[in-house]
C-alpha cells in the first residue's frame, strides 16, 4: 500500500472513531443527565473538569514530539521510555501539588467530597501510558487507536447503562469514569505489545533504556507546548469549576448540558483543518495563493459555525428539555449564548495550524494566556450575578479575545486577523464573483 492510500485509510479510521464516539457519548450523557438530575450531574462534571486540569502534567506537550521523533528514525524504545518516564514524573508532581492543595483548602470545597478529587489526581497518573497512542500515529496504524478508544468507550458506556438500570448512586458512575481511564492505559500497552509481536519483534523490558540527556532535550523542546497546554485547559474548563464553587452543583449540572451541546460540533473544524493543512503548506511558497486558500477555508469554517449557531439558537428552547428533561430547561438560554463561541473556536482551529506553519508557537501561548486571564476575571464578576449565562458570556468574550481581537496587536498576526474579518463577507464576495 502506497503512503497516500495508507494516510487516507488512517484518516478514515480516525474520522469513523470520532463519529462513533460522539454519537455514543452524546446518548450516554443524555441518559446519565436524566438519571442523576442537575445537582448530581453537576458534581460528576466537577470531578471530570478537575481531572482535565491535571492532564497537562502527564502530557507535558510531548505528544506530537513523540510522533515526530519516531518518524524521523529515533529508536522507538528510547523515545517511548524517555517520554513515559517524563510523563510519569509529571503526573506524580501534578498529583502531589493537587493533593497538598486539596488538604490545605478542603474546608472550602463543599460541592464534592475532597476525597474524590484526591483519587482523581492519583488516577490521572495512569494517563502517562497514553504515550503509546503517538507511537501508533507515527506508524500510521490508527486502527489500533480506534479499537482501543472504542472498546474502552463501549465498556464504560455499558457499565453506566447497567448502573442506571440498577439505580446505582453517584459514586458508582465516578468509579466507572476512573476505571475507564485505567483500562485505556492497559489496552494501549497490550496493543503495543501485540503490534510489535506481529510486525516487529517480541517486546521485553531490556529493549527500553532511559537517556537522561535525550529526555531533557525533549522537555526543552516541549516547554512552550507545556505552558500552552496548561493555559488552554484553564480557559476551557475553569468556568465549570468556578460555577460549581461559586453557585452550586445544580447550576453546574445545567451549564454542563449547555456546554456539551455546544462543544459537540468542535470536531468538524479540527477534521477540516487537518485534512487541508498539507495543501496549505504546499501553497505557502506562493503568498497570493496561500492567503486566498486561507481566506476560503476560514470563510467555510466561520459560516459553518454561524449556521450551526443559528440553528441551535432557534431549536435550543425545544431541544434541551426534549433530550435532557424539563429540569435542564434553564440550559437553553445558556446554550444560546455559548454556541456562538463556536465561531471563534472554528476559526481557532485554522489559526492554530497557521501559527505552526509560520513558526509562531510563542504567540499561541500568549493567546491562550490571554484567554485564561480574561475567562477567570469575567467569570469571577459575572457568575455570582448571572450564573451559567454569565459563564457563557465570559466564554464567548475570552474565545473572541484569544482567537481574533488579540491578533491585531502583533504585526505578524494582523494578516490572519484581516483574513478572519474578510471571512464574514464570504457569501457576499462569492455572489459578486459568481455574477460578475
C-alpha positions as CSV (number, residue, x, y, z in Angstrom):
1,X,0.0,0.0,0.0
2,X,1.5,3.4,-1.0
3,X,1.8,6.2,1.5
4,X,-1.1,8.2,0.2
5,X,-3.6,5.3,0.4
6,X,-2.2,4.4,3.8
7,X,-2.7,8.0,5.0
8,X,-6.2,8.2,3.6
9,X,-7.1,4.9,5.3
10,X,-5.6,6.2,8.5
11,X,-7.7,9.3,8.3
12,X,-10.8,7.3,7.6
13,X,-10.2,5.2,10.7
14,X,-9.9,8.3,12.9
15,X,-12.9,10.0,11.4
16,X,-15.1,6.9,11.9
17,X,-13.9,6.6,15.5
18,X,-14.7,10.2,16.2
19,X,-18.3,10.0,14.8
20,X,-18.9,6.8,16.8
21,X,-17.5,8.3,19.9
22,X,-19.6,11.5,19.6
23,X,-22.8,9.5,19.0
24,X,-22.3,7.1,21.9
25,X,-21.1,9.8,24.3
26,X,-24.0,12.1,23.4
27,X,-26.6,9.4,24.0
28,X,-25.0,8.2,27.3
29,X,-24.8,11.7,28.6
30,X,-28.5,12.2,27.9
31,X,-29.3,9.0,29.9
32,X,-26.8,9.9,32.7
33,X,-28.0,13.6,33.0
34,X,-31.6,12.5,33.2
35,X,-30.9,9.8,35.8
36,X,-28.6,11.9,38.0
37,X,-30.6,15.1,37.8
38,X,-28.9,18.5,37.7
39,X,-27.3,18.5,41.1
40,X,-25.5,15.2,40.9
41,X,-24.7,15.6,37.2
42,X,-23.0,18.9,38.3
43,X,-21.0,17.1,40.9
44,X,-20.0,14.5,38.4
45,X,-18.8,17.1,35.9
46,X,-16.9,19.0,38.6
47,X,-14.7,15.9,39.1
48,X,-14.3,15.4,35.4
49,X,-13.3,19.1,34.9
50,X,-10.9,18.9,37.8
51,X,-9.1,15.9,36.3
52,X,-8.9,17.7,33.0
53,X,-7.0,20.5,34.7
54,X,-4.3,17.9,35.7
55,X,-4.0,16.4,32.2
56,X,-1.1,18.8,31.1
57,X,1.1,17.4,33.9
58,X,1.1,14.0,32.2
59,X,1.1,15.1,28.6
60,X,3.9,17.7,29.1
61,X,3.4,18.8,25.5
62,X,5.2,15.7,24.3
63,X,2.5,14.2,22.1
64,X,3.5,15.5,18.7
65,X,7.2,15.3,19.6
66,X,6.9,11.5,20.2
67,X,5.4,11.0,16.8
68,X,7.9,13.2,15.1
69,X,10.9,11.6,16.8
70,X,9.8,8.0,15.8
71,X,9.0,9.1,12.2
72,X,12.5,10.7,12.0
73,X,14.1,7.3,12.8
74,X,14.9,7.6,16.5
75,X,14.7,4.3,18.4
76,X,11.1,3.8,19.5
77,X,12.3,2.2,22.7
78,X,14.4,5.2,23.7
79,X,11.6,7.7,22.7
80,X,8.8,5.8,24.5
81,X,10.8,5.1,27.6
82,X,12.1,8.6,28.0
83,X,8.7,10.1,27.2
84,X,6.8,7.7,29.5
85,X,9.1,8.4,32.5
86,X,8.8,12.2,31.9
87,X,5.0,11.9,31.8
88,X,5.0,9.7,34.9
89,X,7.2,12.2,36.8
90,X,4.9,15.0,35.6
91,X,1.8,13.0,36.8
92,X,3.4,12.4,40.2
93,X,4.3,16.1,40.5
94,X,0.8,17.1,39.5
95,X,-0.9,14.7,41.9
96,X,1.4,15.9,44.7
97,X,0.5,19.6,44.1
98,X,-3.2,18.7,43.8
99,X,-3.3,16.6,47.0
100,X,-1.5,19.2,49.0
101,X,-3.8,22.0,47.7
102,X,-6.9,19.9,48.5
103,X,-5.7,19.1,52.0
104,X,-5.0,22.8,52.7
105,X,-8.3,24.1,51.2
106,X,-10.6,21.1,51.8
107,X,-12.8,23.1,54.2
108,X,-13.8,25.4,51.3
109,X,-14.6,22.5,48.9
110,X,-18.3,22.0,49.5
111,X,-19.5,20.8,46.1
112,X,-18.0,17.2,46.3
113,X,-16.2,15.1,48.9
114,X,-12.5,16.2,48.6
115,X,-11.5,12.5,48.7
116,X,-12.9,12.2,45.1
117,X,-10.5,14.9,43.9
118,X,-7.6,13.2,45.6
119,X,-8.5,9.9,43.9
120,X,-8.8,11.8,40.5
121,X,-5.3,13.3,41.0
122,X,-3.9,9.8,41.6
123,X,-5.8,8.2,38.7
124,X,-4.5,10.9,36.3
125,X,-1.0,9.4,36.7
126,X,-2.1,6.3,34.7
127,X,-2.6,8.5,31.6
128,X,1.2,8.5,31.3
129,X,0.6,5.2,29.4
130,X,-1.2,7.1,26.7
131,X,2.1,8.0,25.1
132,X,1.8,4.8,23.1
133,X,-1.0,6.4,21.1
134,X,1.5,8.6,19.5
135,X,3.7,5.6,18.6
136,X,0.7,4.3,16.6
137,X,0.3,7.6,14.9
138,X,4.0,7.5,13.8
139,X,3.4,4.0,12.5
140,X,0.2,5.3,10.6
141,X,-1.6,2.5,12.4
142,X,-4.7,4.4,13.7
143,X,-6.9,1.3,13.6
144,X,-5.3,0.2,16.9
145,X,-6.0,3.6,18.4
146,X,-9.6,3.4,17.2
147,X,-10.0,-0.2,18.6
148,X,-8.7,0.8,22.0
149,X,-10.8,4.0,22.2
150,X,-14.0,2.4,21.0
151,X,-13.5,-0.7,23.2
152,X,-12.9,1.5,26.3
153,X,-16.0,3.6,25.4
154,X,-18.2,0.6,24.9
155,X,-17.1,-0.9,28.3
156,X,-17.7,2.3,30.2
157,X,-21.0,3.1,28.4
158,X,-22.3,-0.4,29.1
159,X,-21.3,0.0,32.8
160,X,-23.1,3.3,33.0
161,X,-26.3,1.8,31.5
162,X,-26.1,-1.1,34.0
163,X,-25.7,1.4,36.8
164,X,-28.8,3.4,35.6
165,X,-30.9,0.2,35.3
166,X,-29.8,-0.9,38.8
167,X,-30.4,2.6,40.2
168,X,-26.7,3.0,41.4
169,X,-25.6,6.0,43.3
170,X,-23.3,8.8,42.1
171,X,-20.2,7.1,43.4
172,X,-20.7,4.2,41.0
173,X,-20.5,6.4,37.9
174,X,-17.5,8.3,39.3
175,X,-15.7,5.0,39.7
176,X,-16.7,3.9,36.2
177,X,-15.1,7.1,34.9
178,X,-11.9,6.4,36.8
179,X,-11.7,2.8,35.8
180,X,-12.2,3.8,32.1
181,X,-9.0,5.8,32.2
182,X,-7.0,2.9,33.7
183,X,-8.5,0.4,31.2
184,X,-7.5,2.6,28.3
185,X,-3.9,2.8,29.5
186,X,-3.8,-1.0,29.9
187,X,-5.2,-1.5,26.4
188,X,-2.5,0.8,24.9
189,X,0.2,-1.3,26.5
190,X,-1.4,-4.6,25.3
191,X,-1.9,-3.1,21.8
192,X,1.7,-2.0,21.7
193,X,3.0,-5.5,22.7
194,X,0.6,-7.2,20.2
195,X,1.6,-4.8,17.3
196,X,5.3,-5.3,17.8
197,X,5.0,-9.1,18.2
198,X,3.3,-9.4,14.8
199,X,5.1,-6.7,12.8
200,X,8.5,-6.3,14.5
201,X,9.7,-8.3,17.5
202,X,8.7,-9.6,20.9
203,X,9.0,-6.7,23.4
204,X,10.8,-7.2,26.7
205,X,12.0,-4.7,29.3
206,X,15.6,-5.0,28.2
207,X,14.7,-3.1,25.0
208,X,13.9,0.1,26.9
209,X,16.5,2.5,28.1
210,X,16.4,5.8,29.9
211,X,18.5,8.5,28.2
212,X,18.7,11.4,30.6
213,X,20.2,13.8,28.1
214,X,17.7,13.0,25.4
215,X,14.8,13.2,27.9
216,X,15.8,16.7,29.0
217,X,16.2,17.6,25.3
218,X,12.6,16.5,24.7
219,X,11.4,18.5,27.7
220,X,13.3,21.6,26.5
221,X,11.6,21.3,23.1
222,X,8.2,21.0,24.6
223,X,8.3,23.8,27.1
224,X,6.2,26.2,25.1
225,X,3.7,23.5,24.4
226,X,3.5,22.6,28.1
227,X,2.7,26.1,29.1
228,X,0.2,26.5,26.2
229,X,-1.5,23.2,27.2
230,X,-1.9,24.5,30.8
231,X,-3.4,27.8,29.6
232,X,-5.7,26.0,27.1
233,X,-7.1,23.7,29.7
234,X,-7.6,26.5,32.2
235,X,-9.7,28.6,29.8
236,X,-11.6,25.6,28.6
237,X,-12.5,24.1,32.0
238,X,-12.2,26.7,34.7
239,X,-15.7,28.0,34.0
240,X,-17.2,24.7,35.3
241,X,-15.1,24.6,38.4
242,X,-15.9,28.3,39.2
243,X,-19.6,27.7,38.7
244,X,-19.5,24.7,41.0
245,X,-17.7,26.6,43.7
246,X,-19.5,30.0,43.4
247,X,-23.1,29.0,42.6
248,X,-23.5,25.3,43.3
249,X,-23.9,21.8,41.8
250,X,-27.3,22.3,40.3
251,X,-26.3,25.3,38.2
252,X,-23.2,23.4,37.1
253,X,-25.3,20.5,36.0
254,X,-27.4,22.7,33.9
255,X,-24.4,24.6,32.5
256,X,-22.6,21.3,31.7
257,X,-25.5,20.2,29.5
258,X,-25.4,23.5,27.5
259,X,-21.6,23.3,27.2
260,X,-21.7,19.7,25.9
261,X,-24.4,20.5,23.3
262,X,-22.3,23.5,22.2
263,X,-19.0,21.6,22.1
264,X,-20.2,18.5,20.3
265,X,-19.6,20.3,17.0
266,X,-16.0,21.1,17.7
267,X,-14.7,18.0,15.9
268,X,-15.6,19.4,12.4
269,X,-13.1,22.3,12.2
270,X,-10.4,20.0,13.5
271,X,-11.1,17.4,10.8
272,X,-11.3,20.1,8.1
273,X,-8.1,21.9,9.0
274,X,-6.2,18.6,9.5
275,X,-7.2,17.5,6.0
276,X,-6.3,20.8,4.3
277,X,-3.2,21.6,6.3
278,X,-0.8,19.7,3.9
279,X,-2.3,21.6,0.9
280,X,-1.8,24.9,2.7
281,X,1.8,24.1,3.4
282,X,2.5,23.4,-0.2
283,X,0.9,26.7,-1.3
284,X,2.9,28.7,1.2
285,X,5.6,29.4,-1.4
286,X,3.1,31.5,-3.3
287,X,1.8,34.1,-0.9
288,X,-1.1,35.2,-3.0
289,X,-2.4,31.6,-3.5
290,X,-1.6,30.8,0.2
291,X,-3.6,33.7,1.5
292,X,-6.5,33.0,-0.9
293,X,-6.7,29.4,0.3
294,X,-6.6,30.6,4.0
295,X,-9.5,33.1,3.2
296,X,-11.5,30.3,1.6
297,X,-11.0,27.8,4.4
298,X,-11.6,30.4,7.1
299,X,-14.8,31.5,5.4
300,X,-16.1,28.0,5.2
301,X,-15.3,27.4,8.9
302,X,-16.8,30.6,10.1
303,X,-20.1,30.2,8.1
304,X,-20.4,26.6,9.1
305,X,-20.2,27.8,12.7
306,X,-22.7,30.6,12.1
307,X,-25.2,28.2,10.5
308,X,-24.9,25.8,13.4
309,X,-25.2,28.7,15.9
310,X,-28.4,30.0,14.3
311,X,-29.9,26.5,14.1
312,X,-29.1,25.7,17.7
313,X,-30.2,29.1,18.9
314,X,-33.6,28.6,17.2
315,X,-34.1,25.0,18.3
316,X,-32.4,25.1,21.8
317,X,-35.5,26.0,23.7
318,X,-37.2,22.8,22.4
319,X,-34.1,20.5,22.1
320,X,-32.8,20.8,25.7
321,X,-35.9,19.8,27.6
322,X,-36.8,17.2,25.0
323,X,-33.4,15.5,25.1
324,X,-32.4,16.0,28.8
325,X,-35.7,16.6,30.5
326,X,-37.5,19.6,32.0
327,X,-35.1,20.1,34.9
328,X,-32.5,21.1,32.4
329,X,-34.7,23.7,30.6
330,X,-32.7,26.6,32.1
331,X,-29.7,25.4,30.0
332,X,-31.5,26.7,26.8
333,X,-30.6,30.4,27.2
334,X,-27.1,29.4,28.3
335,X,-26.7,27.3,25.1
336,X,-28.0,30.2,23.0
337,X,-25.0,32.3,24.2
338,X,-22.4,29.5,24.4
339,X,-23.0,28.2,20.9
340,X,-21.8,31.5,19.4
341,X,-18.3,30.9,20.9
342,X,-18.1,28.2,18.2
343,X,-17.5,30.9,15.6
344,X,-14.1,31.7,17.2
345,X,-13.4,28.0,18.0
346,X,-13.9,27.0,14.4
347,X,-11.5,29.8,13.2
348,X,-9.1,29.0,16.0
349,X,-8.6,25.5,14.5
350,X,-7.2,27.2,11.4
351,X,-5.3,29.8,13.4
352,X,-3.5,27.0,15.4
353,X,-2.3,25.4,12.2
354,X,-1.3,28.7,10.7
355,X,0.8,29.6,13.8
356,X,2.6,26.3,13.4
357,X,3.2,26.9,9.7
358,X,4.5,30.4,10.5
359,X,6.7,29.3,13.4
360,X,4.7,31.4,15.9
361,X,4.3,28.9,18.8
362,X,5.2,31.5,21.4
363,X,2.2,33.6,20.2
364,X,0.0,30.6,20.6
365,X,1.0,30.5,24.3
366,X,0.3,34.2,24.5
367,X,-3.2,33.9,23.1
368,X,-4.0,31.0,25.4
369,X,-2.8,33.0,28.4
370,X,-4.9,36.0,27.4
371,X,-8.0,33.7,27.1
372,X,-7.3,32.1,30.5
373,X,-6.9,35.5,32.3
374,X,-10.0,37.1,30.6
375,X,-12.1,34.0,31.3
376,X,-11.2,33.9,35.0
377,X,-11.7,37.6,35.6
378,X,-15.0,37.7,33.8
379,X,-16.3,34.5,35.4
380,X,-15.4,36.0,38.8
381,X,-17.6,39.0,38.2
382,X,-20.4,37.5,36.0
383,X,-21.1,34.1,37.6
384,X,-22.4,35.4,41.0
385,X,-24.8,37.8,39.2
386,X,-25.8,35.8,36.1
387,X,-24.9,32.1,37.0
388,X,-24.4,29.9,33.9
389,X,-25.4,32.6,31.5
390,X,-22.6,34.8,32.9
391,X,-20.1,31.9,32.4
392,X,-21.3,31.5,28.8
393,X,-20.8,35.3,28.2
394,X,-17.3,35.0,29.7
395,X,-16.5,32.0,27.5
396,X,-17.7,33.9,24.4
397,X,-15.6,37.0,25.2
398,X,-12.5,35.1,26.1
399,X,-12.6,33.0,23.0
400,X,-13.1,36.1,20.8
401,X,-10.2,37.8,22.6
402,X,-7.8,35.0,22.2
403,X,-8.8,33.9,18.6
404,X,-9.5,37.2,17.0
405,X,-9.0,40.6,18.8
406,X,-5.5,39.8,20.1
407,X,-4.3,39.1,16.6
408,X,-4.5,42.8,15.8
409,X,-1.9,43.6,18.4
410,X,1.1,42.0,16.6
411,X,2.3,42.9,13.1
412,X,3.0,39.2,12.2
413,X,-0.6,38.1,13.1
414,X,-2.5,41.1,11.7
415,X,-2.8,39.4,8.3
416,X,-4.7,36.5,9.9
417,X,-7.0,39.0,11.7
418,X,-7.7,40.6,8.3
419,X,-8.4,37.2,6.7
420,X,-10.9,36.4,9.6
421,X,-12.6,39.7,9.1
422,X,-12.9,39.1,5.3
423,X,-14.5,35.7,6.1
424,X,-17.6,37.5,7.5
425,X,-18.3,38.8,4.0
426,X,-17.6,35.5,2.2
427,X,-21.2,34.9,1.0
428,X,-21.3,38.4,-0.5
429,X,-17.9,38.1,-2.1
430,X,-18.9,34.7,-3.6
431,X,-22.1,36.2,-5.1
432,X,-20.2,39.1,-6.6
433,X,-17.6,36.8,-8.2
434,X,-20.4,34.5,-9.4
435,X,-22.4,37.2,-11.2
436,X,-19.5,39.4,-12.3
